[in-house]
mmCIF file of N, CA, C and O in Angstrom:
data_model
loop_
_atom_site.group_PDB
_atom_site.id
_atom_site.type_symbol
_atom_site.label_atom_id
_atom_site.label_comp_id
_atom_site.label_asym_id
_atom_site.label_seq_id
_atom_site.Cartn_x
_atom_site.Cartn_y
_atom_site.Cartn_z
ATOM 1 N N UNK E 43 0.835 -1.187 0.000
ATOM 2 C CA UNK E 43 0.000 0.000 0.000
ATOM 3 C C UNK E 43 0.879 1.251 0.000
ATOM 4 O O UNK E 43 1.824 1.351 0.780
ATOM 5 N N UNK E 44 0.569 2.179 -0.857
ATOM 6 C CA UNK E 44 1.307 3.433 -0.948
ATOM 7 C C UNK E 44 1.059 4.267 0.312
ATOM 8 O O UNK E 44 -0.048 4.267 0.860
ATOM 9 N N UNK E 45 2.073 4.993 0.754
ATOM 10 C CA UNK E 45 1.982 5.789 1.988
ATOM 11 C C UNK E 45 0.823 6.776 1.941
ATOM 12 O O UNK E 45 0.131 6.965 2.929
ATOM 13 N N UNK E 46 0.576 7.382 0.794
ATOM 14 C CA UNK E 46 -0.436 8.429 0.703
ATOM 15 C C UNK E 46 -1.792 7.930 0.219
ATOM 16 O O UNK E 46 -2.702 8.721 0.032
ATOM 17 N N UNK E 47 -1.927 6.648 0.064
ATOM 18 C CA UNK E 47 -3.152 6.092 -0.515
ATOM 19 C C UNK E 47 -4.410 6.474 0.267
ATOM 20 O O UNK E 47 -5.463 6.739 -0.319
ATOM 21 N N UNK E 48 -4.337 6.530 1.562
ATOM 22 C CA UNK E 48 -5.490 6.809 2.409
ATOM 23 C C UNK E 48 -5.715 8.305 2.656
ATOM 24 O O UNK E 48 -6.667 8.672 3.337
ATOM 25 N N UNK E 49 -4.872 9.161 2.117
ATOM 26 C CA UNK E 49 -4.941 10.597 2.393
ATOM 27 C C UNK E 49 -5.892 11.318 1.457
ATOM 28 O O UNK E 49 -6.075 10.933 0.307
ATOM 29 N N UNK E 50 -6.463 12.420 1.958
ATOM 30 C CA UNK E 50 -7.272 13.304 1.120
ATOM 31 C C UNK E 50 -6.347 14.048 0.161
ATOM 32 O O UNK E 50 -5.118 14.053 0.343
ATOM 33 N N UNK E 51 -6.921 14.694 -0.829
ATOM 34 C CA UNK E 51 -6.115 15.476 -1.772
ATOM 35 C C UNK E 51 -5.327 16.568 -1.042
ATOM 36 O O UNK E 51 -4.163 16.811 -1.352
ATOM 37 N N UNK E 52 -5.974 17.220 -0.080
ATOM 38 C CA UNK E 52 -5.300 18.271 0.689
ATOM 39 C C UNK E 52 -4.129 17.693 1.486
ATOM 40 O O UNK E 52 -3.051 18.273 1.530
ATOM 41 N N UNK E 53 -4.334 16.538 2.100
ATOM 42 C CA UNK E 53 -3.273 15.901 2.874
ATOM 43 C C UNK E 53 -2.131 15.457 1.967
ATOM 44 O O UNK E 53 -0.961 15.558 2.338
ATOM 45 N N UNK E 54 -2.460 14.979 0.772
ATOM 46 C CA UNK E 54 -1.419 14.599 -0.190
ATOM 47 C C UNK E 54 -0.597 15.816 -0.601
ATOM 48 O O UNK E 54 0.631 15.743 -0.712
ATOM 49 N N UNK E 55 -1.284 16.936 -0.821
ATOM 50 C CA UNK E 55 -0.584 18.183 -1.169
ATOM 51 C C UNK E 55 0.376 18.561 -0.050
ATOM 52 O O UNK E 55 1.547 18.862 -0.282
ATOM 53 N N UNK E 56 -0.111 18.519 1.198
ATOM 54 C CA UNK E 56 0.720 18.890 2.335
ATOM 55 C C UNK E 56 1.892 17.931 2.513
ATOM 56 O O UNK E 56 3.003 18.351 2.810
ATOM 57 N N UNK E 57 1.646 16.642 2.328
ATOM 58 C CA UNK E 57 2.718 15.648 2.455
ATOM 59 C C UNK E 57 3.812 15.916 1.426
ATOM 60 O O UNK E 57 5.002 15.873 1.741
ATOM 61 N N UNK E 58 3.403 16.244 0.218
ATOM 62 C CA UNK E 58 4.363 16.574 -0.833
ATOM 63 C C UNK E 58 5.193 17.805 -0.441
ATOM 64 O O UNK E 58 6.409 17.833 -0.622
ATOM 65 N N UNK E 59 4.527 18.810 0.115
ATOM 66 C CA UNK E 59 5.235 20.021 0.547
ATOM 67 C C UNK E 59 6.204 19.706 1.682
ATOM 68 O O UNK E 59 7.340 20.200 1.696
ATOM 69 N N UNK E 60 5.777 18.880 2.627
ATOM 70 C CA UNK E 60 6.655 18.500 3.745
ATOM 71 C C UNK E 60 7.884 17.776 3.221
ATOM 72 O O UNK E 60 9.014 18.063 3.635
ATOM 73 N N UNK E 61 7.682 16.853 2.308
ATOM 74 C CA UNK E 61 8.827 16.117 1.753
ATOM 75 C C UNK E 61 9.792 17.053 1.041
ATOM 76 O O UNK E 61 11.015 16.936 1.204
ATOM 77 N N UNK E 62 9.257 17.983 0.248
ATOM 78 C CA UNK E 62 10.127 18.931 -0.459
ATOM 79 C C UNK E 62 10.887 19.809 0.527
ATOM 80 O O UNK E 62 12.081 20.077 0.343
ATOM 81 N N UNK E 63 10.199 20.267 1.560
ATOM 82 C CA UNK E 63 10.848 21.123 2.556
ATOM 83 C C UNK E 63 11.900 20.346 3.328
ATOM 84 O O UNK E 63 13.033 20.814 3.507
ATOM 85 N N UNK E 64 11.545 19.150 3.758
ATOM 86 C CA UNK E 64 12.420 18.347 4.609
ATOM 87 C C UNK E 64 13.611 17.776 3.845
ATOM 88 O O UNK E 64 14.747 17.854 4.298
ATOM 89 N N UNK E 65 13.376 17.220 2.684
ATOM 90 C CA UNK E 65 14.430 16.492 1.976
ATOM 91 C C UNK E 65 15.221 17.350 1.008
ATOM 92 O O UNK E 65 16.365 17.036 0.711
ATOM 93 N N UNK E 66 14.601 18.415 0.517
ATOM 94 C CA UNK E 66 15.288 19.259 -0.456
ATOM 95 C C UNK E 66 15.593 20.652 0.072
ATOM 96 O O UNK E 66 16.238 21.441 -0.608
ATOM 97 N N UNK E 67 15.087 20.970 1.271
ATOM 98 C CA UNK E 67 15.269 22.322 1.805
ATOM 99 C C UNK E 67 14.568 23.373 0.968
ATOM 100 O O UNK E 67 14.979 24.525 0.935
ATOM 101 N N UNK E 68 13.502 22.978 0.294
ATOM 102 C CA UNK E 68 12.763 23.845 -0.633
ATOM 103 C C UNK E 68 12.042 24.961 0.129
ATOM 104 O O UNK E 68 11.055 24.723 0.826
ATOM 105 N N UNK E 69 12.550 26.181 -0.005
ATOM 106 C CA UNK E 69 11.979 27.330 0.702
ATOM 107 C C UNK E 69 10.551 27.642 0.251
ATOM 108 O O UNK E 69 9.730 28.082 1.048
ATOM 109 N N UNK E 70 10.246 27.396 -1.008
ATOM 110 C CA UNK E 70 8.885 27.641 -1.496
ATOM 111 C C UNK E 70 7.912 26.667 -0.836
ATOM 112 O O UNK E 70 6.782 27.028 -0.516
ATOM 113 N N UNK E 71 8.333 25.448 -0.583
ATOM 114 C CA UNK E 71 7.480 24.470 0.100
ATOM 115 C C UNK E 71 7.178 24.946 1.520
ATOM 116 O O UNK E 71 6.029 24.860 1.974
ATOM 117 N N UNK E 72 8.192 25.471 2.213
ATOM 118 C CA UNK E 72 7.958 26.038 3.541
ATOM 119 C C UNK E 72 6.951 27.182 3.453
ATOM 120 O O UNK E 72 6.013 27.268 4.244
ATOM 121 N N UNK E 73 7.148 28.065 2.497
ATOM 122 C CA UNK E 73 6.257 29.215 2.334
ATOM 123 C C UNK E 73 4.836 28.773 2.012
ATOM 124 O O UNK E 73 3.867 29.343 2.533
ATOM 125 N N UNK E 74 4.699 27.762 1.171
ATOM 126 C CA UNK E 74 3.366 27.262 0.829
ATOM 127 C C UNK E 74 2.669 26.673 2.056
ATOM 128 O O UNK E 74 1.474 26.905 2.271
ATOM 129 N N UNK E 75 3.392 25.919 2.866
ATOM 130 C CA UNK E 75 2.811 25.385 4.093
ATOM 131 C C UNK E 75 2.368 26.510 5.019
ATOM 132 O O UNK E 75 1.261 26.480 5.577
ATOM 133 N N UNK E 76 3.217 27.500 5.176
ATOM 134 C CA UNK E 76 2.877 28.649 6.003
ATOM 135 C C UNK E 76 1.637 29.343 5.474
ATOM 136 O O UNK E 76 0.694 29.623 6.229
ATOM 137 N N UNK E 77 1.594 29.603 4.188
ATOM 138 C CA UNK E 77 0.448 30.296 3.592
ATOM 139 C C UNK E 77 -0.840 29.494 3.689
ATOM 140 O O UNK E 77 -1.921 30.061 3.837
ATOM 141 N N UNK E 78 -0.725 28.171 3.641
ATOM 142 C CA UNK E 78 -1.917 27.322 3.713
ATOM 143 C C UNK E 78 -2.562 27.328 5.093
ATOM 144 O O UNK E 78 -3.768 27.115 5.208
ATOM 145 N N UNK E 79 -1.769 27.557 6.135
ATOM 146 C CA UNK E 79 -2.288 27.393 7.498
ATOM 147 C C UNK E 79 -2.155 28.607 8.400
ATOM 148 O O UNK E 79 -2.716 28.624 9.494
ATOM 149 N N UNK E 80 -1.445 29.613 7.972
ATOM 150 C CA UNK E 80 -1.171 30.759 8.834
ATOM 151 C C UNK E 80 -2.443 31.427 9.339
ATOM 152 O O UNK E 80 -2.606 31.643 10.534
ATOM 153 N N UNK E 81 -3.339 31.774 8.435
ATOM 154 C CA UNK E 81 -4.533 32.519 8.846
ATOM 155 C C UNK E 81 -5.408 31.727 9.812
ATOM 156 O O UNK E 81 -5.865 32.269 10.819
ATOM 157 N N UNK E 82 -5.638 30.461 9.518
ATOM 158 C CA UNK E 82 -6.506 29.684 10.401
ATOM 159 C C UNK E 82 -5.867 29.523 11.792
ATOM 160 O O UNK E 82 -6.558 29.606 12.810
ATOM 161 N N UNK E 83 -4.548 29.319 11.844
ATOM 162 C CA UNK E 83 -3.875 29.216 13.132
ATOM 163 C C UNK E 83 -3.911 30.562 13.856
ATOM 164 O O UNK E 83 -4.196 30.622 15.063
ATOM 165 N N UNK E 84 -3.638 31.632 13.139
ATOM 166 C CA UNK E 84 -3.657 32.968 13.754
ATOM 167 C C UNK E 84 -5.025 33.261 14.367
ATOM 168 O O UNK E 84 -5.118 33.702 15.512
ATOM 169 N N UNK E 85 -6.095 33.025 13.627
ATOM 170 C CA UNK E 85 -7.421 33.352 14.135
ATOM 171 C C UNK E 85 -7.827 32.442 15.296
ATOM 172 O O UNK E 85 -8.517 32.879 16.227
ATOM 173 N N UNK E 86 -7.390 31.214 15.298
ATOM 174 C CA UNK E 86 -7.619 30.330 16.438
ATOM 175 C C UNK E 86 -6.916 30.887 17.672
ATOM 176 O O UNK E 86 -7.502 30.976 18.764
ATOM 177 N N UNK E 87 -5.660 31.277 17.499
ATOM 178 C CA UNK E 87 -4.892 31.832 18.616
ATOM 179 C C UNK E 87 -5.434 33.184 19.055
ATOM 180 O O UNK E 87 -5.434 33.500 20.249
ATOM 181 N N UNK E 88 -5.907 33.971 18.115
ATOM 182 C CA UNK E 88 -6.516 35.261 18.466
ATOM 183 C C UNK E 88 -7.756 35.037 19.321
ATOM 184 O O UNK E 88 -7.979 35.743 20.314
ATOM 185 N N UNK E 89 -8.551 34.067 18.962
ATOM 186 C CA UNK E 89 -9.743 33.732 19.743
ATOM 187 C C UNK E 89 -9.353 33.279 21.153
ATOM 188 O O UNK E 89 -10.036 33.607 22.127
ATOM 189 N N UNK E 90 -8.265 32.541 21.256
ATOM 190 C CA UNK E 90 -7.822 32.035 22.558
ATOM 191 C C UNK E 90 -7.203 33.127 23.429
ATOM 192 O O UNK E 90 -7.395 33.138 24.647
ATOM 193 N N UNK E 91 -6.455 34.047 22.806
ATOM 194 C CA UNK E 91 -5.719 35.053 23.577
ATOM 195 C C UNK E 91 -6.430 36.403 23.650
ATOM 196 O O UNK E 91 -6.165 37.182 24.552
ATOM 197 N N UNK E 92 -7.279 36.662 22.657
ATOM 198 C CA UNK E 92 -7.956 37.957 22.538
ATOM 199 C C UNK E 92 -6.941 39.107 22.472
ATOM 200 O O UNK E 92 -7.192 40.210 22.954
ATOM 201 N N UNK E 93 -5.769 38.807 21.896
ATOM 202 C CA UNK E 93 -4.710 39.798 21.791
ATOM 203 C C UNK E 93 -3.976 39.576 20.464
ATOM 204 O O UNK E 93 -3.279 38.569 20.312
ATOM 205 N N UNK E 94 -4.126 40.516 19.509
ATOM 206 C CA UNK E 94 -3.516 40.333 18.186
ATOM 207 C C UNK E 94 -1.998 40.159 18.209
ATOM 208 O O UNK E 94 -1.451 39.350 17.458
ATOM 209 N N UNK E 95 -1.319 40.885 19.076
ATOM 210 C CA UNK E 95 0.138 40.778 19.147
ATOM 211 C C UNK E 95 0.556 39.404 19.659
ATOM 212 O O UNK E 95 1.454 38.768 19.091
ATOM 213 N N UNK E 96 -0.109 38.947 20.707
ATOM 214 C CA UNK E 96 0.196 37.618 21.233
ATOM 215 C C UNK E 96 -0.128 36.532 20.205
ATOM 216 O O UNK E 96 0.642 35.579 20.034
ATOM 217 N N UNK E 97 -1.250 36.684 19.525
ATOM 218 C CA UNK E 97 -1.644 35.696 18.516
ATOM 219 C C UNK E 97 -0.608 35.637 17.391
ATOM 220 O O UNK E 97 -0.252 34.548 16.929
ATOM 221 N N UNK E 98 -0.121 36.778 16.969
ATOM 222 C CA UNK E 98 0.904 36.817 15.916
ATOM 223 C C UNK E 98 2.199 36.158 16.397
ATOM 224 O O UNK E 98 2.793 35.348 15.685
ATOM 225 N N UNK E 99 2.623 36.499 17.607
ATOM 226 C CA UNK E 99 3.846 35.907 18.172
ATOM 227 C C UNK E 99 3.719 34.392 18.293
ATOM 228 O O UNK E 99 4.647 33.644 17.955
ATOM 229 N N UNK E 100 2.581 33.919 18.792
ATOM 230 C CA UNK E 100 2.363 32.490 18.957
ATOM 231 C C UNK E 100 2.288 31.766 17.617
ATOM 232 O O UNK E 100 2.752 30.628 17.497
ATOM 233 N N UNK E 101 1.721 32.420 16.616
ATOM 234 C CA UNK E 101 1.657 31.833 15.277
ATOM 235 C C UNK E 101 3.060 31.624 14.725
ATOM 236 O O UNK E 101 3.391 30.539 14.236
ATOM 237 N N UNK E 102 3.885 32.644 14.839
ATOM 238 C CA UNK E 102 5.271 32.549 14.365
ATOM 239 C C UNK E 102 6.023 31.465 15.135
ATOM 240 O O UNK E 102 6.746 30.649 14.548
ATOM 241 N N UNK E 103 5.818 31.420 16.438
ATOM 242 C CA UNK E 103 6.492 30.414 17.263
ATOM 243 C C UNK E 103 6.035 28.998 16.894
ATOM 244 O O UNK E 103 6.848 28.071 16.804
ATOM 245 N N UNK E 104 4.744 28.832 16.671
ATOM 246 C CA UNK E 104 4.206 27.511 16.316
ATOM 247 C C UNK E 104 4.786 27.017 14.994
ATOM 248 O O UNK E 104 5.170 25.845 14.871
ATOM 249 N N UNK E 105 4.848 27.898 13.996
ATOM 250 C CA UNK E 105 5.416 27.488 12.712
ATOM 251 C C UNK E 105 6.909 27.197 12.837
ATOM 252 O O UNK E 105 7.414 26.263 12.220
ATOM 253 N N UNK E 106 7.603 27.975 13.631
ATOM 254 C CA UNK E 106 9.023 27.704 13.853
ATOM 255 C C UNK E 106 9.238 26.320 14.446
ATOM 256 O O UNK E 106 10.084 25.556 13.982
ATOM 257 N N UNK E 107 8.434 25.986 15.451
ATOM 258 C CA UNK E 107 8.543 24.658 16.074
ATOM 259 C C UNK E 107 8.186 23.566 15.077
ATOM 260 O O UNK E 107 8.848 22.529 15.008
ATOM 261 N N UNK E 108 7.125 23.785 14.329
ATOM 262 C CA UNK E 108 6.699 22.775 13.350
ATOM 263 C C UNK E 108 7.774 22.554 12.297
ATOM 264 O O UNK E 108 8.087 21.409 11.948
ATOM 265 N N UNK E 109 8.357 23.620 11.787
ATOM 266 C CA UNK E 109 9.364 23.488 10.737
ATOM 267 C C UNK E 109 10.635 22.823 11.269
ATOM 268 O O UNK E 109 11.276 22.058 10.558
ATOM 269 N N UNK E 110 10.985 23.107 12.524
ATOM 270 C CA UNK E 110 12.164 22.451 13.115
ATOM 271 C C UNK E 110 11.920 20.959 13.341
ATOM 272 O O UNK E 110 12.864 20.187 13.440
ATOM 273 N N UNK E 111 10.667 20.563 13.408
ATOM 274 C CA UNK E 111 10.320 19.156 13.691
ATOM 275 C C UNK E 111 9.823 18.401 12.470
ATOM 276 O O UNK E 111 9.262 17.314 12.606
ATOM 277 N N UNK E 112 10.012 18.941 11.277
ATOM 278 C CA UNK E 112 9.523 18.275 10.070
ATOM 279 C C UNK E 112 10.075 16.864 9.903
ATOM 280 O O UNK E 112 9.415 16.007 9.332
ATOM 281 N N UNK E 113 11.265 16.629 10.422
ATOM 282 C CA UNK E 113 11.852 15.297 10.280
ATOM 283 C C UNK E 113 11.053 14.232 11.037
ATOM 284 O O UNK E 113 11.200 13.043 10.778
ATOM 285 N N UNK E 114 10.196 14.644 11.952
ATOM 286 C CA UNK E 114 9.374 13.712 12.718
ATOM 287 C C UNK E 114 7.993 13.499 12.087
ATOM 288 O O UNK E 114 7.220 12.681 12.577
ATOM 289 N N UNK E 115 7.682 14.245 11.044
ATOM 290 C CA UNK E 115 6.360 14.180 10.432
ATOM 291 C C UNK E 115 6.092 12.796 9.854
ATOM 292 O O UNK E 115 6.953 12.188 9.233
ATOM 293 N N UNK E 116 4.886 12.324 10.062
ATOM 294 C CA UNK E 116 4.446 11.062 9.484
ATOM 295 C C UNK E 116 3.010 11.230 8.996
ATOM 296 O O UNK E 116 2.155 11.719 9.748
ATOM 297 N N UNK E 117 2.730 10.844 7.763
ATOM 298 C CA UNK E 117 1.357 10.989 7.258
ATOM 299 C C UNK E 117 0.393 10.008 7.921
ATOM 300 O O UNK E 117 -0.808 10.069 7.692
ATOM 301 N N UNK E 118 0.923 9.119 8.756
ATOM 302 C CA UNK E 118 0.076 8.141 9.441
ATOM 303 C C UNK E 118 -0.802 8.795 10.508
ATOM 304 O O UNK E 118 -1.804 8.225 10.912
ATOM 305 N N UNK E 119 -0.411 9.979 10.991
ATOM 306 C CA UNK E 119 -1.128 10.626 12.104
ATOM 307 C C UNK E 119 -1.712 11.941 11.701
ATOM 308 O O UNK E 119 -1.193 12.682 10.974
#
């Protein structure tokens, strides 16, 4: 069974971006991942903090942590 066989089209797109970012250091793949999820994460954090500055800081921190941990990514979860 192929690794991505059970994934949605969106998940397949993201998996492809993760692989490009992780294995090739593709900066555009990092940017695409950020652009795909930045707004939804920011607005979630804004709702939680009720503070735009804190929400922005936490969004940047979350993406930094995620990008540093790309080597641990698995499409199984």
